[in-house]
Amino acid sequence: MAVPKKRTSKASRNMRRSHHAKQLVRLATCARCHQLVPSHIACPQCGTYQGRDVIDVLRKLSKKERKAREQEQAAQDSSR
């Protein structure tokens, strides 16, 4: 097993770790429902990705929630 000959200094260690900082998540707006969504991920609100329906969001909801969500989507579609 390899063993380092000399101890790594704090400066070298910290320079190596300079790229490990956390970054802010880049958010984009959904084209259909205008919610903030991480890039390259399907919208959890309406289930679309790049203008196509890829997730059936209503299937996971209860009957009462499904009816309310369908009415909301119909109202949004008619307003455009």
PDB file of N, CA and C in Angstrom:
ATOM      1  N   MET A   1       0.825  -1.173   0.000  1.00  0.00           N
ATOM      2  CA  MET A   1       0.000   0.000   0.000  1.00  0.00           C
ATOM      3  C   MET A   1       0.874   1.243   0.000  1.00  0.00           C
ATOM      4  N   ALA A   2       0.489   2.252  -0.782  1.00  0.00           N
ATOM      5  CA  ALA A   2       1.290   3.463  -0.907  1.00  0.00           C
ATOM      6  C   ALA A   2       1.179   4.313   0.352  1.00  0.00           C
ATOM      7  N   VAL A   3       2.317   4.830   0.785  1.00  0.00           N
ATOM      8  CA  VAL A   3       2.370   5.689   1.962  1.00  0.00           C
ATOM      9  C   VAL A   3       3.036   6.995   1.545  1.00  0.00           C
ATOM     10  N   PRO A   4       2.451   8.155   1.851  1.00  0.00           N
ATOM     11  CA  PRO A   4       3.075   9.411   1.441  1.00  0.00           C
ATOM     12  C   PRO A   4       4.392   9.644   2.170  1.00  0.00           C
ATOM     13  N   LYS A   5       5.383  10.167   1.429  1.00  0.00           N
ATOM     14  CA  LYS A   5       6.678  10.425   2.051  1.00  0.00           C
ATOM     15  C   LYS A   5       6.620  11.659   2.945  1.00  0.00           C
ATOM     16  N   LYS A   6       5.858  12.660   2.540  1.00  0.00           N
ATOM     17  CA  LYS A   6       5.789  13.889   3.328  1.00  0.00           C
ATOM     18  C   LYS A   6       4.339  14.248   3.599  1.00  0.00           C
ATOM     19  N   ARG A   7       4.135  14.936   4.685  1.00  0.00           N
ATOM     20  CA  ARG A   7       2.797  15.354   5.076  1.00  0.00           C
ATOM     21  C   ARG A   7       2.307  16.450   4.126  1.00  0.00           C
ATOM     22  N   THR A   8       1.034  16.385   3.761  1.00  0.00           N
ATOM     23  CA  THR A   8       0.447  17.421   2.907  1.00  0.00           C
ATOM     24  C   THR A   8       0.168  18.653   3.753  1.00  0.00           C
ATOM     25  N   SER A   9       0.643  19.795   3.289  1.00  0.00           N
ATOM     26  CA  SER A   9       0.451  21.026   4.058  1.00  0.00           C
ATOM     27  C   SER A   9      -1.012  21.455   4.016  1.00  0.00           C
ATOM     28  N   LYS A  10      -1.380  22.319   4.955  1.00  0.00           N
ATOM     29  CA  LYS A  10      -2.755  22.816   5.008  1.00  0.00           C
ATOM     30  C   LYS A  10      -3.092  23.593   3.741  1.00  0.00           C
ATOM     31  N   ALA A  11      -2.110  24.336   3.232  1.00  0.00           N
ATOM     32  CA  ALA A  11      -2.359  25.134   2.025  1.00  0.00           C
ATOM     33  C   ALA A  11      -2.645  24.224   0.825  1.00  0.00           C
ATOM     34  N   SER A  12      -1.871  23.176   0.652  1.00  0.00           N
ATOM     35  CA  SER A  12      -2.087  22.263  -0.473  1.00  0.00           C
ATOM     36  C   SER A  12      -3.414  21.541  -0.334  1.00  0.00           C
ATOM     37  N   ARG A  13      -3.714  21.098   0.882  1.00  0.00           N
ATOM     38  CA  ARG A  13      -4.983  20.413   1.135  1.00  0.00           C
ATOM     39  C   ARG A  13      -6.164  21.317   0.823  1.00  0.00           C
ATOM     40  N   ASN A  14      -6.090  22.582   1.297  1.00  0.00           N
ATOM     41  CA  ASN A  14      -7.188  23.507   1.085  1.00  0.00           C
ATOM     42  C   ASN A  14      -7.330  23.927  -0.377  1.00  0.00           C
ATOM     43  N   MET A  15      -6.211  24.044  -1.099  1.00  0.00           N
ATOM     44  CA  MET A  15      -6.297  24.366  -2.524  1.00  0.00           C
ATOM     45  C   MET A  15      -6.950  23.216  -3.292  1.00  0.00           C
ATOM     46  N   ARG A  16      -6.642  22.000  -2.902  1.00  0.00           N
ATOM     47  CA  ARG A  16      -7.268  20.842  -3.551  1.00  0.00           C
ATOM     48  C   ARG A  16      -8.775  20.841  -3.305  1.00  0.00           C
ATOM     49  N   ARG A  17      -9.194  21.245  -2.125  1.00  0.00           N
ATOM     50  CA  ARG A  17     -10.613  21.227  -1.757  1.00  0.00           C
ATOM     51  C   ARG A  17     -11.365  22.495  -2.162  1.00  0.00           C
ATOM     52  N   SER A  18     -10.710  23.409  -2.853  1.00  0.00           N
ATOM     53  CA  SER A  18     -11.358  24.678  -3.185  1.00  0.00           C
ATOM     54  C   SER A  18     -12.556  24.494  -4.109  1.00  0.00           C
ATOM     55  N   HIS A  19     -12.651  23.402  -4.841  1.00  0.00           N
ATOM     56  CA  HIS A  19     -13.755  23.149  -5.759  1.00  0.00           C
ATOM     57  C   HIS A  19     -14.889  22.368  -5.095  1.00  0.00           C
ATOM     58  N   HIS A  20     -14.770  22.050  -3.816  1.00  0.00           N
ATOM     59  CA  HIS A  20     -15.768  21.225  -3.138  1.00  0.00           C
ATOM     60  C   HIS A  20     -16.894  22.033  -2.504  1.00  0.00           C
ATOM     61  N   ALA A  21     -16.914  23.327  -2.695  1.00  0.00           N
ATOM     62  CA  ALA A  21     -17.932  24.174  -2.065  1.00  0.00           C
ATOM     63  C   ALA A  21     -19.301  23.884  -2.660  1.00  0.00           C
ATOM     64  N   LYS A  22     -20.340  24.044  -1.848  1.00  0.00           N
ATOM     65  CA  LYS A  22     -21.703  23.848  -2.337  1.00  0.00           C
ATOM     66  C   LYS A  22     -22.074  25.002  -3.259  1.00  0.00           C
ATOM     67  N   GLN A  23     -22.876  24.670  -4.276  1.00  0.00           N
ATOM     68  CA  GLN A  23     -23.320  25.681  -5.222  1.00  0.00           C
ATOM     69  C   GLN A  23     -24.835  25.788  -5.177  1.00  0.00           C
ATOM     70  N   LEU A  24     -25.354  26.919  -5.589  1.00  0.00           N
ATOM     71  CA  LEU A  24     -26.795  27.112  -5.645  1.00  0.00           C
ATOM     72  C   LEU A  24     -27.393  26.264  -6.750  1.00  0.00           C
ATOM     73  N   VAL A  25     -28.599  25.769  -6.526  1.00  0.00           N
ATOM     74  CA  VAL A  25     -29.296  24.977  -7.524  1.00  0.00           C
ATOM     75  C   VAL A  25     -29.862  25.930  -8.572  1.00  0.00           C
ATOM     76  N   ARG A  26     -29.614  25.634  -9.840  1.00  0.00           N
ATOM     77  CA  ARG A  26     -30.128  26.466 -10.927  1.00  0.00           C
ATOM     78  C   ARG A  26     -31.574  26.065 -11.198  1.00  0.00           C
ATOM     79  N   LEU A  27     -32.470  27.026 -11.128  1.00  0.00           N
ATOM     80  CA  LEU A  27     -33.880  26.751 -11.347  1.00  0.00           C
ATOM     81  C   LEU A  27     -34.353  27.404 -12.635  1.00  0.00           C
ATOM     82  N   ALA A  28     -35.190  26.685 -13.353  1.00  0.00           N
ATOM     83  CA  ALA A  28     -35.824  27.205 -14.564  1.00  0.00           C
ATOM     84  C   ALA A  28     -37.330  27.208 -14.337  1.00  0.00           C
ATOM     85  N   THR A  29     -38.054  27.924 -15.167  1.00  0.00           N
ATOM     86  CA  THR A  29     -39.506  27.946 -15.029  1.00  0.00           C
ATOM     87  C   THR A  29     -40.121  26.946 -15.994  1.00  0.00           C
ATOM     88  N   CYS A  30     -41.146  26.268 -15.533  1.00  0.00           N
ATOM     89  CA  CYS A  30     -41.888  25.317 -16.359  1.00  0.00           C
ATOM     90  C   CYS A  30     -42.676  26.097 -17.403  1.00  0.00           C
ATOM     91  N   ALA A  31     -42.672  25.622 -18.648  1.00  0.00           N
ATOM     92  CA  ALA A  31     -43.356  26.326 -19.729  1.00  0.00           C
ATOM     93  C   ALA A  31     -44.871  26.276 -19.568  1.00  0.00           C
ATOM     94  N   ARG A  32     -45.391  25.222 -18.968  1.00  0.00           N
ATOM     95  CA  ARG A  32     -46.847  25.080 -18.858  1.00  0.00           C
ATOM     96  C   ARG A  32     -47.402  25.738 -17.598  1.00  0.00           C
ATOM     97  N   CYS A  33     -46.858  25.371 -16.426  1.00  0.00           N
ATOM     98  CA  CYS A  33     -47.448  25.861 -15.174  1.00  0.00           C
ATOM     99  C   CYS A  33     -46.653  26.995 -14.528  1.00  0.00           C
ATOM    100  N   HIS A  34     -45.513  27.360 -15.090  1.00  0.00           N
ATOM    101  CA  HIS A  34     -44.685  28.473 -14.628  1.00  0.00           C
ATOM    102  C   HIS A  34     -44.190  28.309 -13.189  1.00  0.00           C
ATOM    103  N   GLN A  35     -43.962  27.073 -12.764  1.00  0.00           N
ATOM    104  CA  GLN A  35     -43.373  26.792 -11.457  1.00  0.00           C
ATOM    105  C   GLN A  35     -41.856  26.693 -11.612  1.00  0.00           C
ATOM    106  N   LEU A  36     -41.113  26.950 -10.530  1.00  0.00           N
ATOM    107  CA  LEU A  36     -39.664  26.797 -10.573  1.00  0.00           C
ATOM    108  C   LEU A  36     -39.305  25.314 -10.484  1.00  0.00           C
ATOM    109  N   VAL A  37     -38.468  24.865 -11.419  1.00  0.00           N
ATOM    110  CA  VAL A  37     -38.105  23.455 -11.527  1.00  0.00           C
ATOM    111  C   VAL A  37     -36.602  23.371 -11.774  1.00  0.00           C
ATOM    112  N   PRO A  38     -35.886  22.414 -11.157  1.00  0.00           N
ATOM    113  CA  PRO A  38     -34.474  22.234 -11.498  1.00  0.00           C
ATOM    114  C   PRO A  38     -34.315  21.876 -12.972  1.00  0.00           C
ATOM    115  N   SER A  39     -33.231  22.317 -13.576  1.00  0.00           N
ATOM    116  CA  SER A  39     -32.991  22.055 -14.985  1.00  0.00           C
ATOM    117  C   SER A  39     -32.892  20.558 -15.254  1.00  0.00           C
ATOM    118  N   HIS A  40     -33.338  20.139 -16.437  1.00  0.00           N
ATOM    119  CA  HIS A  40     -33.253  18.764 -16.917  1.00  0.00           C
ATOM    120  C   HIS A  40     -34.042  17.779 -16.051  1.00  0.00           C
ATOM    121  N   ILE A  41     -35.118  18.254 -15.408  1.00  0.00           N
ATOM    122  CA  ILE A  41     -35.968  17.394 -14.585  1.00  0.00           C
ATOM    123  C   ILE A  41     -37.417  17.689 -14.948  1.00  0.00           C
ATOM    124  N   ALA A  42     -38.234  16.646 -15.012  1.00  0.00           N
ATOM    125  CA  ALA A  42     -39.657  16.828 -15.325  1.00  0.00           C
ATOM    126  C   ALA A  42     -40.331  17.614 -14.202  1.00  0.00           C
ATOM    127  N   CYS A  43     -41.302  18.433 -14.571  1.00  0.00           N
ATOM    128  CA  CYS A  43     -42.018  19.268 -13.608  1.00  0.00           C
ATOM    129  C   CYS A  43     -42.890  18.384 -12.713  1.00  0.00           C
ATOM    130  N   PRO A  44     -42.722  18.446 -11.395  1.00  0.00           N
ATOM    131  CA  PRO A  44     -43.545  17.619 -10.514  1.00  0.00           C
ATOM    132  C   PRO A  44     -44.985  18.103 -10.404  1.00  0.00           C
ATOM    133  N   GLN A  45     -45.265  19.362 -10.789  1.00  0.00           N
ATOM    134  CA  GLN A  45     -46.618  19.901 -10.707  1.00  0.00           C
ATOM    135  C   GLN A  45     -47.500  19.434 -11.854  1.00  0.00           C
ATOM    136  N   CYS A  46     -46.993  19.573 -13.087  1.00  0.00           N
ATOM    137  CA  CYS A  46     -47.825  19.238 -14.248  1.00  0.00           C
ATOM    138  C   CYS A  46     -47.331  18.004 -14.999  1.00  0.00           C
ATOM    139  N   GLY A  47     -46.113  17.520 -14.722  1.00  0.00           N
ATOM    140  CA  GLY A  47     -45.610  16.289 -15.325  1.00  0.00           C
ATOM    141  C   GLY A  47     -45.087  16.446 -16.736  1.00  0.00           C
ATOM    142  N   THR A  48     -44.675  17.648 -17.131  1.00  0.00           N
ATOM    143  CA  THR A  48     -44.162  17.843 -18.484  1.00  0.00           C
ATOM    144  C   THR A  48     -42.653  18.005 -18.473  1.00  0.00           C
ATOM    145  N   TYR A  49     -42.039  17.647 -19.600  1.00  0.00           N
ATOM    146  CA  TYR A  49     -40.610  17.859 -19.810  1.00  0.00           C
ATOM    147  C   TYR A  49     -40.425  18.200 -21.278  1.00  0.00           C
ATOM    148  N   GLN A  50     -39.852  19.342 -21.554  1.00  0.00           N
ATOM    149  CA  GLN A  50     -39.635  19.850 -22.908  1.00  0.00           C
ATOM    150  C   GLN A  50     -40.926  19.864 -23.721  1.00  0.00           C
ATOM    151  N   GLY A  51     -42.023  20.280 -23.098  1.00  0.00           N
ATOM    152  CA  GLY A  51     -43.289  20.420 -23.790  1.00  0.00           C
ATOM    153  C   GLY A  51     -44.086  19.138 -23.970  1.00  0.00           C
ATOM    154  N   ARG A  52     -43.598  17.998 -23.456  1.00  0.00           N
ATOM    155  CA  ARG A  52     -44.309  16.725 -23.595  1.00  0.00           C
ATOM    156  C   ARG A  52     -44.743  16.232 -22.221  1.00  0.00           C
ATOM    157  N   ASP A  53     -45.882  15.543 -22.154  1.00  0.00           N
ATOM    158  CA  ASP A  53     -46.325  14.926 -20.906  1.00  0.00           C
ATOM    159  C   ASP A  53     -45.547  13.637 -20.696  1.00  0.00           C
ATOM    160  N   VAL A  54     -44.765  13.562 -19.624  1.00  0.00           N
ATOM    161  CA  VAL A  54     -43.959  12.368 -19.356  1.00  0.00           C
ATOM    162  C   VAL A  54     -44.368  11.673 -18.065  1.00  0.00           C
ATOM    163  N   ILE A  55     -45.068  12.370 -17.168  1.00  0.00           N
ATOM    164  CA  ILE A  55     -45.494  11.793 -15.899  1.00  0.00           C
ATOM    165  C   ILE A  55     -46.993  12.020 -15.749  1.00  0.00           C
ATOM    166  N   ASP A  56     -47.716  10.958 -15.367  1.00  0.00           N
ATOM    167  CA  ASP A  56     -49.142  11.106 -15.079  1.00  0.00           C
ATOM    168  C   ASP A  56     -49.273  11.497 -13.611  1.00  0.00           C
ATOM    169  N   VAL A  57     -49.318  12.805 -13.365  1.00  0.00           N
ATOM    170  CA  VAL A  57     -49.330  13.337 -12.007  1.00  0.00           C
ATOM    171  C   VAL A  57     -50.646  13.023 -11.315  1.00  0.00           C
ATOM    172  N   LEU A  58     -51.743  13.002 -12.058  1.00  0.00           N
ATOM    173  CA  LEU A  58     -53.060  12.819 -11.458  1.00  0.00           C
ATOM    174  C   LEU A  58     -53.277  11.401 -10.942  1.00  0.00           C
ATOM    175  N   ARG A  59     -52.562  10.431 -11.476  1.00  0.00           N
ATOM    176  CA  ARG A  59     -52.761   9.037 -11.072  1.00  0.00           C
ATOM    177  C   ARG A  59     -52.446   8.807  -9.595  1.00  0.00           C
ATOM    178  N   LYS A  60     -51.498   9.536  -9.060  1.00  0.00           N
ATOM    179  CA  LYS A  60     -51.063   9.323  -7.678  1.00  0.00           C
ATOM    180  C   LYS A  60     -51.959  10.016  -6.655  1.00  0.00           C
ATOM    181  N   LEU A  61     -52.852  10.904  -7.115  1.00  0.00           N
ATOM    182  CA  LEU A  61     -53.686  11.675  -6.195  1.00  0.00           C
ATOM    183  C   LEU A  61     -54.966  10.927  -5.837  1.00  0.00           C
ATOM    184  N   SER A  62     -55.580  11.354  -4.736  1.00  0.00           N
ATOM    185  CA  SER A  62     -56.882  10.799  -4.378  1.00  0.00           C
ATOM    186  C   SER A  62     -57.942  11.393  -5.299  1.00  0.00           C
ATOM    187  N   LYS A  63     -59.155  10.860  -5.236  1.00  0.00           N
ATOM    188  CA  LYS A  63     -60.222  11.279  -6.141  1.00  0.00           C
ATOM    189  C   LYS A  63     -60.533  12.775  -6.002  1.00  0.00           C
ATOM    190  N   LYS A  64     -60.608  13.240  -4.764  1.00  0.00           N
ATOM    191  CA  LYS A  64     -60.945  14.637  -4.502  1.00  0.00           C
ATOM    192  C   LYS A  64     -59.825  15.562  -5.010  1.00  0.00           C
ATOM    193  N   GLU A  65     -58.573  15.204  -4.713  1.00  0.00           N
ATOM    194  CA  GLU A  65     -57.443  16.017  -5.164  1.00  0.00           C
ATOM    195  C   GLU A  65     -57.336  16.002  -6.684  1.00  0.00           C
ATOM    196  N   ARG A  66     -57.609  14.845  -7.297  1.00  0.00           N
ATOM    197  CA  ARG A  66     -57.525  14.706  -8.747  1.00  0.00           C
ATOM    198  C   ARG A  66     -58.514  15.650  -9.443  1.00  0.00           C
ATOM    199  N   LYS A  67     -59.729  15.703  -8.923  1.00  0.00           N
ATOM    200  CA  LYS A  67     -60.765  16.547  -9.518  1.00  0.00           C
ATOM    201  C   LYS A  67     -60.369  18.026  -9.418  1.00  0.00           C
ATOM    202  N   ALA A  68     -59.856  18.435  -8.257  1.00  0.00           N
ATOM    203  CA  ALA A  68     -59.436  19.819  -8.070  1.00  0.00           C
ATOM    204  C   ALA A  68     -58.282  20.168  -9.001  1.00  0.00           C
ATOM    205  N   ARG A  69     -57.312  19.269  -9.141  1.00  0.00           N
ATOM    206  CA  ARG A  69     -56.154  19.509 -10.000  1.00  0.00           C
ATOM    207  C   ARG A  69     -56.569  19.594 -11.467  1.00  0.00           C
ATOM    208  N   GLU A  70     -57.513  18.743 -11.890  1.00  0.00           N
ATOM    209  CA  GLU A  70     -57.993  18.785 -13.269  1.00  0.00           C
ATOM    210  C   GLU A  70     -58.658  20.121 -13.566  1.00  0.00           C
ATOM    211  N   GLN A  71     -59.415  20.636 -12.607  1.00  0.00           N
ATOM    212  CA  GLN A  71     -60.068  21.930 -12.795  1.00  0.00           C
ATOM    213  C   GLN A  71     -59.043  23.056 -12.881  1.00  0.00           C
ATOM    214  N   GLU A  72     -57.990  22.983 -12.058  1.00  0.00           N
ATOM    215  CA  GLU A  72     -56.939  23.999 -12.096  1.00  0.00           C
ATOM    216  C   GLU A  72     -56.254  23.996 -13.452  1.00  0.00           C
ATOM    217  N   GLN A  73     -55.907  22.788 -13.950  1.00  0.00           N
ATOM    218  CA  GLN A  73     -55.220  22.701 -15.233  1.00  0.00           C
ATOM    219  C   GLN A  73     -56.107  23.179 -16.374  1.00  0.00           C
ATOM    220  N   ALA A  74     -57.389  22.864 -16.309  1.00  0.00           N
ATOM    221  CA  ALA A  74     -58.317  23.317 -17.342  1.00  0.00           C
ATOM    222  C   ALA A  74     -58.408  24.845 -17.348  1.00  0.00           C
ATOM    223  N   ALA A  75     -58.425  25.448 -16.164  1.00  0.00           N
ATOM    224  CA  ALA A  75     -58.493  26.896 -16.066  1.00  0.00           C
ATOM    225  C   ALA A  75     -57.218  27.545 -16.615  1.00  0.00           C
ATOM    226  N   GLN A  76     -56.058  26.940 -16.315  1.00  0.00           N
ATOM    227  CA  GLN A  76     -54.789  27.476 -16.829  1.00  0.00           C
ATOM    228  C   GLN A  76     -54.730  27.340 -18.343  1.00  0.00           C
ATOM    229  N   ASP A  77     -55.156  26.207 -18.882  1.00  0.00           N
ATOM    230  CA  ASP A  77     -55.109  25.993 -20.330  1.00  0.00           C
ATOM    231  C   ASP A  77     -56.053  26.932 -21.064  1.00  0.00           C
ATOM    232  N   SER A  78     -57.203  27.210 -20.483  1.00  0.00           N
ATOM    233  CA  SER A  78     -58.161  28.096 -21.135  1.00  0.00           C
ATOM    234  C   SER A  78     -57.707  29.566 -21.069  1.00  0.00           C
ATOM    235  N   SER A  79     -56.921  29.917 -20.052  1.00  0.00           N
ATOM    236  CA  SER A  79     -56.475  31.296 -19.908  1.00  0.00           C
ATOM    237  C   SER A  79     -55.348  31.646 -20.879  1.00  0.00           C
ATOM    238  N   ARG A  80     -54.684  30.648 -21.432  1.00  0.00           N
ATOM    239  CA  ARG A  80     -53.582  30.916 -22.354  1.00  0.00           C
ATOM    240  C   ARG A  80     -54.064  31.140 -23.706  1.00  0.00           C
TER     241      ARG A  80
END
